[in-house]
Amino acid sequence: MSSHSNYNPTNPVEKWFDERLPLIRFSKEHLMDFPTPKNINYWWTFGAVLAIMLVMQIVTGIILAMHYVPNIEMAFDSVEHIRRNVNYGRIIQGTHAVGASMFFFAVYIHMFRGLYYGSYKAPREILWILGVIIFLLMMATSFMGYVLPWGQMSFWGATVITNVFSAIPLVGNTILEFLVGGFVVDNPTLNRFFSLHYLLPFIIAAVVALHIWALHVPGNGNPTGVEVKSSADTVPFHPYYTMKDLFVIVVFFIPFAWFVFFAPDILGHADNYIRANPFITPAKIVPEWYLLPFYAMLRAVDFDLLFINAKLGGVIVMFGSILILMVLPWLDRSKTRSGNFRPMFRPFFWLFVLNFMMLMYLGAQAAEGIYVILSKVGTAYYFGYFLIILPILARIETPKPLPNSISESILDKYEAKALKQEKMRGEGNSEIQGKGGK
Ligand code: HEM
């Protein structure tokens, strides 16, 4: 995509700098003047929300790490110390803990936006795959972060999830021992989880840089799915989208702040405010809400299939549910990107969203009776959507005609609106005339 840079260094110092390290030129081309489709809607603001959330988590995390002690004897108390004694500790710890939930909330919106508008399709496959890698890293980071306070759910969650790796044939036990640093979850586990929990966000930041790079090669998609054809289709990123993004960030911070100030612990499990005790198993072991759909899929496989036992089957399904996203651009071969122009796709998509929410609910229930049956149905639909429904739809669906260009789609919309208004005005006038005539 051609850039609209109009950067001309005005003074000799700027010119000198620009010839050696064109940082200002780069920022101007990629942050200020970047040509962005005129028609992108609010669903496209969540990338910016996510970027802010990542910074937020890193900054609050660094402060927490100044006071947190990664030792099983002191971890729980050190979190309590942060909350009670450290200046603004309650707010910093609350922001970090609630922030994890808000981060995932935003990432789900961002991903479902991508699924609806076909943002993963050519030429944005690598951009999408980098996103899936970010998502995997986010899951690993949040899982390890949840272990750090060393509450009951930290300990038991870590025990259940690390144990999952032992199902992998041949190398499973070696991976498990390597992960937990011994045969059971203990102090070495906490040490390595702390170390990795500190490291991974920076790796996420690096992958986000690649993600944005991969975004800026083809440029942003848009709700019509029609590519940019001329400069009439775009506006500069600043001020149009800096302001739109900022507005959403402010709105996003309202519920975020509400949680931090009024209910900072409500999103965590009550058992995690009890010190870890290896001798008392909690009634239910559940991960945080945002990992529940994947946990439900892990537990849905409770039967052996040929040489694959139930435990390994669950692990394959759980990891497969994310890895399948990586090959999605090649599973959905429909030429039309946007769900707006795909009448048959839409009901299946919304069912997929509902199904995901159902799995989230089921992940928090006991693995028994109707819950297990529904988890199986939900897991089947999750995979069926990608492996059967999308490939078939690409063959049989007749999409609605696409607009010739982005600017045309906007003009069409306004023309239709103006025509409607004119018609209404006309009807109003004739009514008045009619009344006057009586
Ligand atoms: C820390 C996490 C992430 C950050 C900071 C981030 C950032 C961004 C930003 C700033 C944009 C451009 C604005 C927008 O479209 O919202 C974007 C676009 C995109 N992101 Fe992400 N992203 C993240 C995670 C993900 C994940 C997990 C996925 C998918 C699995 C993903 C897939 C995409 C796609 C496909 C686009 C292009 C959309 C289009 O222009 O049509 N991103 N991302």
Coordinates of C-alpha atoms in Angstrom, one line a residue, residues 200-416:
L200 CA 6.3 -13.7 28.2
P201 CA 4.6 -10.3 28.1
F202 CA 7.7 -8.9 26.4
I203 CA 7.6 -11.7 23.9
I204 CA 4.0 -10.9 23.3
A205 CA 5.0 -7.2 22.8
A206 CA 7.6 -8.4 20.2
V207 CA 4.9 -10.5 18.4
V208 CA 2.5 -7.6 18.5
A209 CA 5.2 -5.5 16.7
L210 CA 5.3 -8.1 14.0
H211 CA 1.5 -8.2 14.0
I212 CA 1.3 -4.5 13.3
W213 CA 4.0 -4.8 10.7
A214 CA 2.0 -7.5 9.0
L215 CA -1.0 -5.2 9.3
H216 CA 0.7 -2.3 7.6
V217 CA 1.8 -4.3 4.5
P218 CA -1.8 -4.9 3.1
G219 CA -3.3 -2.2 5.4
N220 CA -6.5 -2.5 7.5
G221 CA -9.4 -4.5 6.3
N222 CA -12.9 -3.0 6.5
P223 CA -16.5 -4.0 7.0
T224 CA -17.2 -4.5 3.3
G225 CA -14.2 -6.7 2.8
V226 CA -13.4 -4.8 -0.5
E227 CA -9.8 -3.7 -0.7
V228 CA -8.8 -0.1 -0.9
K229 CA -8.7 1.0 -4.6
S230 CA -7.8 4.7 -4.4
S231 CA -7.0 7.4 -2.0
A232 CA -10.7 8.3 -2.1
D233 CA -11.3 5.2 0.0
T234 CA -9.0 6.2 2.9
V235 CA -8.4 8.9 5.5
P236 CA -5.2 9.5 7.5
F237 CA -5.0 7.5 10.7
H238 CA -4.6 10.7 12.7
P239 CA -6.8 12.5 13.7
Y240 CA -9.7 10.3 12.5
Y241 CA -8.8 7.0 14.1
T242 CA -6.6 8.2 16.9
M243 CA -9.7 10.0 18.2
K244 CA -12.1 7.1 17.6
D245 CA -9.7 4.7 19.3
L246 CA -9.2 7.1 22.2
F247 CA -13.0 7.5 22.7
V248 CA -13.4 3.7 22.9
I249 CA -10.4 3.4 25.3
V250 CA -12.1 5.9 27.6
V251 CA -15.4 4.1 27.5
F252 CA -13.6 0.7 28.0
F253 CA -12.0 2.1 31.1
I254 CA -15.3 2.9 32.8
P255 CA -16.3 -0.7 33.6
F256 CA -12.6 -1.5 34.1
A257 CA -12.4 1.2 36.8
W258 CA -15.7 0.0 38.3
F259 CA -14.3 -3.4 38.8
V260 CA -11.0 -2.1 40.2
F261 CA -12.6 0.3 42.7
F262 CA -15.8 -1.5 43.6
A263 CA -15.3 -5.2 43.1
P264 CA -11.6 -6.0 42.4
D265 CA -11.9 -9.7 43.6
I266 CA -15.2 -10.5 42.0
L267 CA -13.7 -12.0 38.8
G268 CA -11.4 -14.3 40.7
H269 CA -12.5 -17.6 42.4
A270 CA -13.3 -17.3 46.1
D271 CA -11.0 -20.3 46.8
N272 CA -8.0 -18.4 45.6
Y273 CA -8.2 -16.1 48.6
I274 CA -7.4 -19.2 50.7
R275 CA -3.7 -20.1 51.1
A276 CA -2.6 -23.1 49.0
N277 CA -2.9 -26.4 50.8
P278 CA -1.7 -29.6 49.1
F279 CA -3.8 -31.7 51.6
I280 CA -7.2 -30.1 50.9
T281 CA -8.6 -30.4 47.4
P282 CA -11.2 -27.7 46.5
A283 CA -14.7 -28.9 45.7
K284 CA -14.3 -27.7 42.1
I285 CA -11.1 -26.9 40.3
V286 CA -11.8 -24.3 37.6
P287 CA -9.6 -22.0 35.6
E288 CA -10.5 -18.3 35.1
W289 CA -13.5 -17.5 33.0
Y290 CA -11.6 -16.8 29.8
L291 CA -10.0 -20.2 29.7
L292 CA -13.3 -22.1 30.5
P293 CA -14.3 -22.9 26.9
F294 CA -11.0 -24.7 26.3
Y295 CA -11.2 -26.4 29.7
A296 CA -14.7 -27.7 28.8
M297 CA -13.3 -29.1 25.5
L298 CA -10.5 -30.8 27.4
R299 CA -13.0 -32.5 29.7
A300 CA -15.5 -33.3 26.9
V301 CA -13.3 -36.2 25.8
D302 CA -13.9 -38.9 28.4
F303 CA -13.7 -41.9 26.2
D304 CA -10.9 -43.8 24.5
L305 CA -10.7 -43.8 20.8
L306 CA -8.6 -46.6 19.2
F307 CA -5.1 -46.2 20.6
I308 CA -5.8 -42.7 22.0
N309 CA -6.8 -42.8 25.6
A310 CA -9.3 -40.2 27.0
K311 CA -6.6 -38.1 28.6
L312 CA -4.6 -37.7 25.5
G313 CA -7.7 -37.2 23.4
G314 CA -8.7 -34.3 25.7
V315 CA -5.2 -32.7 25.3
I316 CA -5.4 -33.1 21.5
V317 CA -8.8 -31.5 21.4
M318 CA -7.8 -28.6 23.7
F319 CA -4.7 -27.7 21.8
G320 CA -6.3 -28.6 18.5
S321 CA -9.1 -26.0 19.2
I322 CA -6.5 -23.3 19.0
L323 CA -4.2 -24.7 16.4
I324 CA -7.2 -25.1 14.0
L325 CA -7.4 -21.3 14.0
M326 CA -3.9 -21.2 12.4
V327 CA -5.2 -23.1 9.3
L328 CA -8.5 -21.3 9.1
P329 CA -7.5 -19.1 6.1
W330 CA -7.2 -22.4 4.1
L331 CA -10.3 -24.0 5.5
D332 CA -12.6 -21.1 4.6
R333 CA -12.2 -20.7 0.8
S334 CA -15.1 -18.3 0.3
K335 CA -14.0 -15.4 -1.9
T336 CA -16.2 -13.0 0.0
R337 CA -14.6 -11.8 3.2
S338 CA -17.2 -10.0 5.1
G339 CA -20.1 -11.7 6.9
N340 CA -22.3 -8.8 5.9
F341 CA -22.5 -10.2 2.3
R342 CA -22.8 -13.8 3.3
P343 CA -26.4 -14.6 4.2
M344 CA -25.9 -18.4 4.8
F345 CA -22.7 -17.9 6.8
R346 CA -24.3 -15.5 9.4
P347 CA -26.6 -17.9 11.3
F348 CA -23.8 -20.4 11.6
F349 CA -21.4 -17.7 12.8
W350 CA -23.8 -16.5 15.5
L351 CA -24.5 -20.1 16.6
F352 CA -20.7 -20.4 16.9
V353 CA -20.6 -17.4 19.2
L354 CA -23.5 -18.8 21.3
N355 CA -21.8 -22.2 21.4
F356 CA -18.5 -20.6 22.6
M357 CA -20.5 -19.0 25.5
M358 CA -22.2 -22.3 26.3
L359 CA -18.8 -24.0 26.5
M360 CA -17.6 -21.2 28.8
Y361 CA -20.6 -21.9 31.1
L362 CA -20.0 -25.7 30.9
G363 CA -16.3 -25.3 31.8
A364 CA -17.4 -24.0 35.2
Q365 CA -19.8 -26.9 35.9
A366 CA -19.0 -30.3 37.4
A367 CA -18.0 -32.9 34.7
E368 CA -21.2 -35.0 35.1
G369 CA -24.6 -35.8 33.6
I370 CA -26.1 -33.3 31.1
Y371 CA -23.0 -31.0 31.3
V372 CA -20.8 -33.6 29.8
I373 CA -23.3 -34.3 27.0
L374 CA -23.6 -30.6 26.2
S375 CA -19.8 -30.2 26.3
K376 CA -19.5 -33.0 23.7
V377 CA -22.1 -31.3 21.5
G378 CA -20.4 -27.9 21.9
T379 CA -17.0 -29.4 21.1
A380 CA -18.4 -31.1 18.0
Y381 CA -19.9 -27.8 16.8
Y382 CA -16.7 -25.9 17.5
F383 CA -14.7 -28.2 15.2
G384 CA -17.6 -28.9 12.8
Y385 CA -17.8 -25.1 12.2
F386 CA -14.2 -24.9 10.9
L387 CA -13.8 -28.4 9.3
I388 CA -17.3 -28.9 7.8
I389 CA -19.5 -25.8 7.8
L390 CA -17.1 -23.2 6.5
P391 CA -15.6 -25.4 3.7
I392 CA -19.1 -26.4 2.5
L393 CA -20.5 -22.8 2.7
A394 CA -17.6 -21.6 0.5
R395 CA -18.9 -24.0 -2.2
I396 CA -22.6 -23.6 -2.0
E397 CA -23.3 -20.1 -0.8
T398 CA -24.2 -17.3 -3.2
P399 CA -23.0 -14.1 -1.6
K400 CA -24.7 -10.7 -2.0
P401 CA -23.1 -8.5 -4.7
L402 CA -20.2 -6.4 -3.3
P403 CA -19.9 -2.7 -3.8
N404 CA -17.3 -1.6 -6.4
S405 CA -15.3 0.4 -3.8
I406 CA -15.3 1.5 -0.2
S407 CA -16.2 5.1 -1.2
E408 CA -19.1 3.8 -3.4
S409 CA -20.4 1.7 -0.5
I410 CA -20.5 4.8 1.7
L411 CA -22.1 6.9 -1.0
D412 CA -24.7 4.2 -1.6
K413 CA -25.6 4.1 2.1
Y414 CA -26.0 7.9 2.2
E415 CA -27.8 8.0 -1.1
A416 CA -30.3 5.4 0.2

